[in-house]
């Protein structure tokens, strides 16, 4: 698994990815010069804090100011949801300073706990996650595209649409997982015309070019859900997984880099600004994403649009911040916009950080054959953008493999 010799092709032009700075190599940033990392101690104490700061300044924006949300209400929606397998509840959390009202819906297995939990982001509201229209709608109502999913039955085939808006909750409950869901719209509505003010309110102290982006704001949503779950003994604080697809996959992977309480991540087809290297020439480019979605990142990120090789960090270092925690990356052959190859390269390049901590990182040798018990697993499946039932199958197997023996002391 050596990166140097690998090349990526774009329109017949081969680009040498050897320009990618090694995750453990020396680094100079704004006058701070750090030598090569030789131990996990050095990584953890010297390199990781610098990387977290650079990712905020140059890519995601300054994270929300520290704040715990207040619990306003907690209600039982269904004592016997999913054929009696679980209990469905809803909590409302608010922050006046941040002007956030977050609805967390969750289903807890009826079997004895504490339960491992998977936190998902709902594209079409918590009601779609749990197929229950008694749950609150997200701020601003449902996005227009959700009409397309209305009444779409869960499909046994590998259709990538139904599972995009609703995970296989029953299967998760049967495997012993609690499921929690929140809408990113409750944090910031995904609209470039209106997002800037709420983003500013989440961190009014950020310099203008480091203004919080929606991706990290949504990522902070996972952390706020964890604040809440950790007050409830029915959930196991050592087995908290998060899932996000596409833009929410970007949010999930950044959340895990900044929040150590997240024990395992499935970032599916997360693409640019997610698991895929910013330097990669395949699919969506930094200039495309910052042009199309200027509210997603710190304004600084757009400055690298003409030459991402100038970026002082890349996404393999973000994955390094997740090490040694398990990370699953899913990709689709027909989803080149999300740059499957760039995520594979990032996983390879992050592996030395896992090795430094006594783990193995990525161990599979081909993109199509994930080793689901490895620390980093990657799969490239046929088909397009979306989440299929078999994608979820792999995710559940990955959680089963890693949550059998909790890794935290
Ligand atoms: C757009 C965007 C991607 C994003 C995707 C999604 O295609 O360019 O970066 O991942 O939307 O969230 O589905």
mmCIF file of N, CA and C in Angstrom, residues 169-252:
data_model
loop_
_atom_site.group_PDB
_atom_site.id
_atom_site.type_symbol
_atom_site.label_atom_id
_atom_site.label_comp_id
_atom_site.label_asym_id
_atom_site.label_seq_id
_atom_site.Cartn_x
_atom_site.Cartn_y
_atom_site.Cartn_z
ATOM 1 N N UNK A 169 -34.460 0.269 9.877
ATOM 2 C CA UNK A 169 -34.516 0.365 11.348
ATOM 3 C C UNK A 169 -34.830 -0.989 11.989
ATOM 4 N N UNK A 170 -35.759 -1.714 11.355
ATOM 5 C CA UNK A 170 -36.134 -2.991 11.954
ATOM 6 C C UNK A 170 -34.930 -3.938 12.032
ATOM 7 N N UNK A 171 -34.159 -3.974 10.953
ATOM 8 C CA UNK A 171 -32.975 -4.850 10.939
ATOM 9 C C UNK A 171 -31.964 -4.398 11.985
ATOM 10 N N UNK A 172 -31.826 -3.078 12.133
ATOM 11 C CA UNK A 172 -30.887 -2.560 13.139
ATOM 12 C C UNK A 172 -31.339 -2.956 14.546
ATOM 13 N N UNK A 173 -32.651 -2.814 14.801
ATOM 14 C CA UNK A 173 -33.168 -3.185 16.122
ATOM 15 C C UNK A 173 -32.937 -4.674 16.383
ATOM 16 N N UNK A 174 -33.145 -5.480 15.336
ATOM 17 C CA UNK A 174 -32.973 -6.932 15.513
ATOM 18 C C UNK A 174 -31.523 -7.280 15.837
ATOM 19 N N UNK A 175 -30.602 -6.446 15.349
ATOM 20 C CA UNK A 175 -29.194 -6.702 15.693
ATOM 21 C C UNK A 175 -28.792 -6.026 17.008
ATOM 22 N N UNK A 176 -29.755 -5.389 17.671
ATOM 23 C CA UNK A 176 -29.470 -4.832 19.000
ATOM 24 C C UNK A 176 -29.084 -3.370 19.010
ATOM 25 N N UNK A 177 -29.210 -2.687 17.856
ATOM 26 C CA UNK A 177 -28.823 -1.281 17.811
ATOM 27 C C UNK A 177 -30.002 -0.357 18.080
ATOM 28 N N UNK A 178 -29.745 0.665 18.894
ATOM 29 C CA UNK A 178 -30.682 1.787 18.979
ATOM 30 C C UNK A 178 -30.374 2.684 17.785
ATOM 31 N N UNK A 179 -31.371 3.436 17.337
ATOM 32 C CA UNK A 179 -31.176 4.340 16.196
ATOM 33 C C UNK A 179 -31.664 5.726 16.619
ATOM 34 N N UNK A 180 -30.835 6.749 16.405
ATOM 35 C CA UNK A 180 -31.243 8.125 16.683
ATOM 36 C C UNK A 180 -31.131 8.913 15.387
ATOM 37 N N UNK A 181 -32.005 9.893 15.221
ATOM 38 C CA UNK A 181 -32.067 10.622 13.958
ATOM 39 C C UNK A 181 -32.279 12.108 14.222
ATOM 40 N N UNK A 182 -31.612 12.944 13.422
ATOM 41 C CA UNK A 182 -31.884 14.385 13.481
ATOM 42 C C UNK A 182 -31.817 14.960 12.079
ATOM 43 N N UNK A 183 -32.452 16.119 11.907
ATOM 44 C CA UNK A 183 -32.432 16.791 10.603
ATOM 45 C C UNK A 183 -31.391 17.888 10.621
ATOM 46 N N UNK A 184 -30.541 17.892 9.620
ATOM 47 C CA UNK A 184 -29.532 18.955 9.558
ATOM 48 C C UNK A 184 -30.225 20.320 9.425
ATOM 49 N N UNK A 185 -31.432 20.335 8.872
ATOM 50 C CA UNK A 185 -32.163 21.599 8.711
ATOM 51 C C UNK A 185 -32.461 22.249 10.055
ATOM 52 N N UNK A 186 -32.523 21.445 11.120
ATOM 53 C CA UNK A 186 -32.734 22.029 12.447
ATOM 54 C C UNK A 186 -31.510 22.844 12.889
ATOM 55 N N UNK A 187 -30.365 22.556 12.307
ATOM 56 C CA UNK A 187 -29.136 23.307 12.658
ATOM 57 C C UNK A 187 -29.025 24.505 11.702
ATOM 58 N N UNK A 188 -28.964 24.200 10.410
ATOM 59 C CA UNK A 188 -28.909 25.244 9.377
ATOM 60 C C UNK A 188 -29.601 24.691 8.137
ATOM 61 N N UNK A 189 -30.551 25.418 7.593
ATOM 62 C CA UNK A 189 -31.224 24.962 6.367
ATOM 63 C C UNK A 189 -30.227 25.047 5.215
ATOM 64 N N UNK A 190 -30.244 24.027 4.368
ATOM 65 C CA UNK A 190 -29.255 23.935 3.294
ATOM 66 C C UNK A 190 -29.640 24.865 2.136
ATOM 67 N N UNK A 191 -29.368 26.140 2.335
ATOM 68 C CA UNK A 191 -29.772 27.114 1.327
ATOM 69 C C UNK A 191 -28.742 28.246 1.346
ATOM 70 N N UNK A 192 -28.048 28.389 0.218
ATOM 71 C CA UNK A 192 -26.953 29.360 0.243
ATOM 72 C C UNK A 192 -27.449 30.786 0.460
ATOM 73 N N UNK A 193 -28.716 31.050 0.111
ATOM 74 C CA UNK A 193 -29.234 32.414 0.244
ATOM 75 C C UNK A 193 -29.513 32.784 1.700
ATOM 76 N N UNK A 194 -29.816 31.797 2.534
ATOM 77 C CA UNK A 194 -30.230 32.146 3.907
ATOM 78 C C UNK A 194 -29.301 31.605 4.996
ATOM 79 N N UNK A 195 -28.331 30.778 4.627
ATOM 80 C CA UNK A 195 -27.566 30.056 5.664
ATOM 81 C C UNK A 195 -26.550 30.910 6.414
ATOM 82 N N UNK A 196 -26.105 32.008 5.811
ATOM 83 C CA UNK A 196 -24.948 32.706 6.391
ATOM 84 C C UNK A 196 -25.243 33.282 7.779
ATOM 85 N N UNK A 197 -26.427 33.835 7.980
ATOM 86 C CA UNK A 197 -26.721 34.424 9.300
ATOM 87 C C UNK A 197 -26.767 33.336 10.386
ATOM 88 N N UNK A 198 -27.527 32.266 10.197
ATOM 89 C CA UNK A 198 -27.487 31.218 11.237
ATOM 90 C C UNK A 198 -26.086 30.644 11.456
ATOM 91 N N UNK A 199 -25.298 30.560 10.408
ATOM 92 C CA UNK A 199 -23.929 30.043 10.582
ATOM 93 C C UNK A 199 -23.112 31.012 11.439
ATOM 94 N N UNK A 200 -23.317 32.283 11.200
ATOM 95 C CA UNK A 200 -22.608 33.293 11.986
ATOM 96 C C UNK A 200 -23.025 33.209 13.457
ATOM 97 N N UNK A 201 -24.312 32.988 13.707
ATOM 98 C CA UNK A 201 -24.789 32.915 15.092
ATOM 99 C C UNK A 201 -24.173 31.730 15.842
ATOM 100 N N UNK A 202 -23.835 30.682 15.104
ATOM 101 C CA UNK A 202 -23.243 29.515 15.764
ATOM 102 C C UNK A 202 -21.820 29.804 16.235
ATOM 103 N N UNK A 203 -21.139 30.712 15.551
ATOM 104 C CA UNK A 203 -19.839 31.167 16.041
ATOM 105 C C UNK A 203 -19.595 32.603 15.587
ATOM 106 N N UNK A 204 -20.112 33.557 16.380
ATOM 107 C CA UNK A 204 -19.986 34.968 15.989
ATOM 108 C C UNK A 204 -18.552 35.477 16.063
ATOM 109 N N UNK A 205 -17.659 34.717 16.720
ATOM 110 C CA UNK A 205 -16.286 35.203 16.904
ATOM 111 C C UNK A 205 -15.363 34.808 15.751
ATOM 112 N N UNK A 206 -15.835 34.017 14.818
ATOM 113 C CA UNK A 206 -14.960 33.547 13.729
ATOM 114 C C UNK A 206 -14.599 34.702 12.791
ATOM 115 N N UNK A 207 -13.306 34.827 12.405
ATOM 116 C CA UNK A 207 -12.958 35.823 11.395
ATOM 117 C C UNK A 207 -13.727 35.542 10.101
ATOM 118 N N UNK A 208 -14.036 36.568 9.299
ATOM 119 C CA UNK A 208 -14.908 36.360 8.129
ATOM 120 C C UNK A 208 -14.478 35.210 7.204
ATOM 121 N N UNK A 209 -13.201 35.088 6.937
ATOM 122 C CA UNK A 209 -12.771 34.012 6.027
ATOM 123 C C UNK A 209 -12.793 32.634 6.664
ATOM 124 N N UNK A 210 -12.985 32.623 7.989
ATOM 125 C CA UNK A 210 -13.031 31.341 8.714
ATOM 126 C C UNK A 210 -14.439 31.083 9.240
ATOM 127 N N UNK A 211 -15.410 31.778 8.663
ATOM 128 C CA UNK A 211 -16.807 31.610 9.073
ATOM 129 C C UNK A 211 -17.192 30.129 9.007
ATOM 130 N N UNK A 212 -17.871 29.677 10.047
ATOM 131 C CA UNK A 212 -18.315 28.276 10.082
ATOM 132 C C UNK A 212 -19.067 27.924 8.807
ATOM 133 N N UNK A 213 -18.773 26.755 8.243
ATOM 134 C CA UNK A 213 -19.515 26.261 7.096
ATOM 135 C C UNK A 213 -20.610 25.290 7.536
ATOM 136 N N UNK A 214 -21.602 25.107 6.672
ATOM 137 C CA UNK A 214 -22.741 24.253 7.042
ATOM 138 C C UNK A 214 -22.309 22.804 7.291
ATOM 139 N N UNK A 215 -21.289 22.333 6.567
ATOM 140 C CA UNK A 215 -20.867 20.930 6.752
ATOM 141 C C UNK A 215 -20.474 20.692 8.217
ATOM 142 N N UNK A 216 -19.607 21.568 8.756
ATOM 143 C CA UNK A 216 -19.171 21.372 10.146
ATOM 144 C C UNK A 216 -20.304 21.696 11.123
ATOM 145 N N UNK A 217 -21.202 22.597 10.726
ATOM 146 C CA UNK A 217 -22.347 22.901 11.603
ATOM 147 C C UNK A 217 -23.231 21.656 11.719
ATOM 148 N N UNK A 218 -23.454 21.000 10.586
ATOM 149 C CA UNK A 218 -24.243 19.759 10.638
ATOM 150 C C UNK A 218 -23.501 18.691 11.438
ATOM 151 N N UNK A 219 -22.180 18.652 11.268
ATOM 152 C CA UNK A 219 -21.360 17.694 12.031
ATOM 153 C C UNK A 219 -21.527 17.926 13.529
ATOM 154 N N UNK A 220 -21.590 19.180 13.910
ATOM 155 C CA UNK A 220 -21.794 19.538 15.323
ATOM 156 C C UNK A 220 -23.139 18.989 15.811
ATOM 157 N N UNK A 221 -24.094 18.863 14.903
ATOM 158 C CA UNK A 221 -25.385 18.259 15.255
ATOM 159 C C UNK A 221 -25.212 16.851 15.822
ATOM 160 N N UNK A 222 -24.328 16.049 15.198
ATOM 161 C CA UNK A 222 -24.080 14.697 15.742
ATOM 162 C C UNK A 222 -23.592 14.812 17.195
ATOM 163 N N UNK A 223 -22.707 15.790 17.433
ATOM 164 C CA UNK A 223 -22.149 15.945 18.789
ATOM 165 C C UNK A 223 -23.221 16.352 19.785
ATOM 166 N N UNK A 224 -24.150 17.176 19.355
ATOM 167 C CA UNK A 224 -25.223 17.600 20.257
ATOM 168 C C UNK A 224 -26.152 16.430 20.566
ATOM 169 N N UNK A 225 -26.376 15.573 19.584
ATOM 170 C CA UNK A 225 -27.189 14.375 19.841
ATOM 171 C C UNK A 225 -26.462 13.498 20.864
ATOM 172 N N UNK A 226 -25.134 13.411 20.723
ATOM 173 C CA UNK A 226 -24.360 12.602 21.678
ATOM 174 C C UNK A 226 -24.439 13.198 23.082
ATOM 175 N N UNK A 227 -24.356 14.529 23.200
ATOM 176 C CA UNK A 227 -24.514 15.157 24.532
ATOM 177 C C UNK A 227 -25.795 14.637 25.186
ATOM 178 N N UNK A 228 -26.845 14.578 24.385
ATOM 179 C CA UNK A 228 -28.139 14.157 24.919
ATOM 180 C C UNK A 228 -28.154 12.651 25.232
ATOM 181 N N UNK A 229 -27.677 11.836 24.297
ATOM 182 C CA UNK A 229 -27.725 10.378 24.509
ATOM 183 C C UNK A 229 -26.905 9.974 25.737
ATOM 184 N N UNK A 230 -25.824 10.726 25.961
ATOM 185 C CA UNK A 230 -24.957 10.347 27.082
ATOM 186 C C UNK A 230 -25.599 10.626 28.444
ATOM 187 N N UNK A 231 -26.738 11.319 28.444
ATOM 188 C CA UNK A 231 -27.436 11.516 29.728
ATOM 189 C C UNK A 231 -28.418 10.371 29.995
ATOM 190 N N UNK A 232 -28.535 9.446 29.059
ATOM 191 C CA UNK A 232 -29.537 8.384 29.163
ATOM 192 C C UNK A 232 -28.834 7.023 29.254
ATOM 193 N N UNK A 233 -28.952 6.355 30.402
ATOM 194 C CA UNK A 233 -28.197 5.100 30.613
ATOM 195 C C UNK A 233 -28.602 3.953 29.690
ATOM 196 N N UNK A 234 -29.670 4.141 28.931
ATOM 197 C CA UNK A 234 -30.048 3.049 28.008
ATOM 198 C C UNK A 234 -29.084 2.977 26.822
ATOM 199 N N UNK A 235 -28.294 4.026 26.601
ATOM 200 C CA UNK A 235 -27.345 4.027 25.474
ATOM 201 C C UNK A 235 -25.931 3.790 25.996
ATOM 202 N N UNK A 236 -25.162 3.011 25.248
ATOM 203 C CA UNK A 236 -23.788 2.713 25.638
ATOM 204 C C UNK A 236 -22.858 3.807 25.103
ATOM 205 N N UNK A 237 -22.269 4.621 25.999
ATOM 206 C CA UNK A 237 -21.431 5.739 25.530
ATOM 207 C C UNK A 237 -20.136 5.281 24.871
ATOM 208 N N UNK A 238 -19.838 3.990 24.932
ATOM 209 C CA UNK A 238 -18.611 3.497 24.290
ATOM 210 C C UNK A 238 -18.881 2.909 22.910
ATOM 211 N N UNK A 239 -20.139 2.881 22.530
ATOM 212 C CA UNK A 239 -20.465 2.314 21.191
ATOM 213 C C UNK A 239 -21.462 3.233 20.476
ATOM 214 N N UNK A 240 -20.943 4.395 20.068
ATOM 215 C CA UNK A 240 -21.779 5.384 19.384
ATOM 216 C C UNK A 240 -21.280 5.539 17.947
ATOM 217 N N UNK A 241 -22.078 5.056 17.013
ATOM 218 C CA UNK A 241 -21.693 5.128 15.596
ATOM 219 C C UNK A 241 -22.467 6.252 14.925
ATOM 220 N N UNK A 242 -21.896 6.818 13.871
ATOM 221 C CA UNK A 242 -22.651 7.799 13.096
ATOM 222 C C UNK A 242 -22.617 7.423 11.611
ATOM 223 N N UNK A 243 -23.700 7.769 10.933
ATOM 224 C CA UNK A 243 -23.817 7.515 9.492
ATOM 225 C C UNK A 243 -24.215 8.814 8.802
ATOM 226 N N UNK A 244 -23.600 9.067 7.650
ATOM 227 C CA UNK A 244 -24.049 10.181 6.817
ATOM 228 C C UNK A 244 -23.791 9.848 5.363
ATOM 229 N N UNK A 245 -24.699 10.311 4.509
ATOM 230 C CA UNK A 245 -24.537 10.080 3.078
ATOM 231 C C UNK A 245 -24.271 11.397 2.362
ATOM 232 N N UNK A 246 -23.282 11.374 1.477
ATOM 233 C CA UNK A 246 -23.001 12.502 0.600
ATOM 234 C C UNK A 246 -22.703 13.775 1.392
ATOM 235 N N UNK A 247 -23.516 14.844 1.264
ATOM 236 C CA UNK A 247 -23.188 16.046 2.046
ATOM 237 C C UNK A 247 -23.218 15.732 3.541
ATOM 238 N N UNK A 248 -24.098 14.825 3.934
ATOM 239 C CA UNK A 248 -24.131 14.448 5.350
ATOM 240 C C UNK A 248 -22.972 13.507 5.706
ATOM 241 N N UNK A 249 -22.429 12.836 4.699
ATOM 242 C CA UNK A 249 -21.213 12.028 4.922
ATOM 243 C C UNK A 249 -20.021 12.936 5.182
ATOM 244 N N UNK A 250 -19.992 14.073 4.499
ATOM 245 C CA UNK A 250 -18.941 15.064 4.763
ATOM 246 C C UNK A 250 -19.082 15.546 6.211
ATOM 247 N N UNK A 251 -20.352 15.814 6.608
ATOM 248 C CA UNK A 251 -20.598 16.269 7.980
ATOM 249 C C UNK A 251 -20.155 15.202 8.981
ATOM 250 N N UNK A 252 -20.454 13.940 8.677
ATOM 251 C CA UNK A 252 -20.137 12.854 9.614
ATOM 252 C C UNK A 252 -18.625 12.700 9.792
#
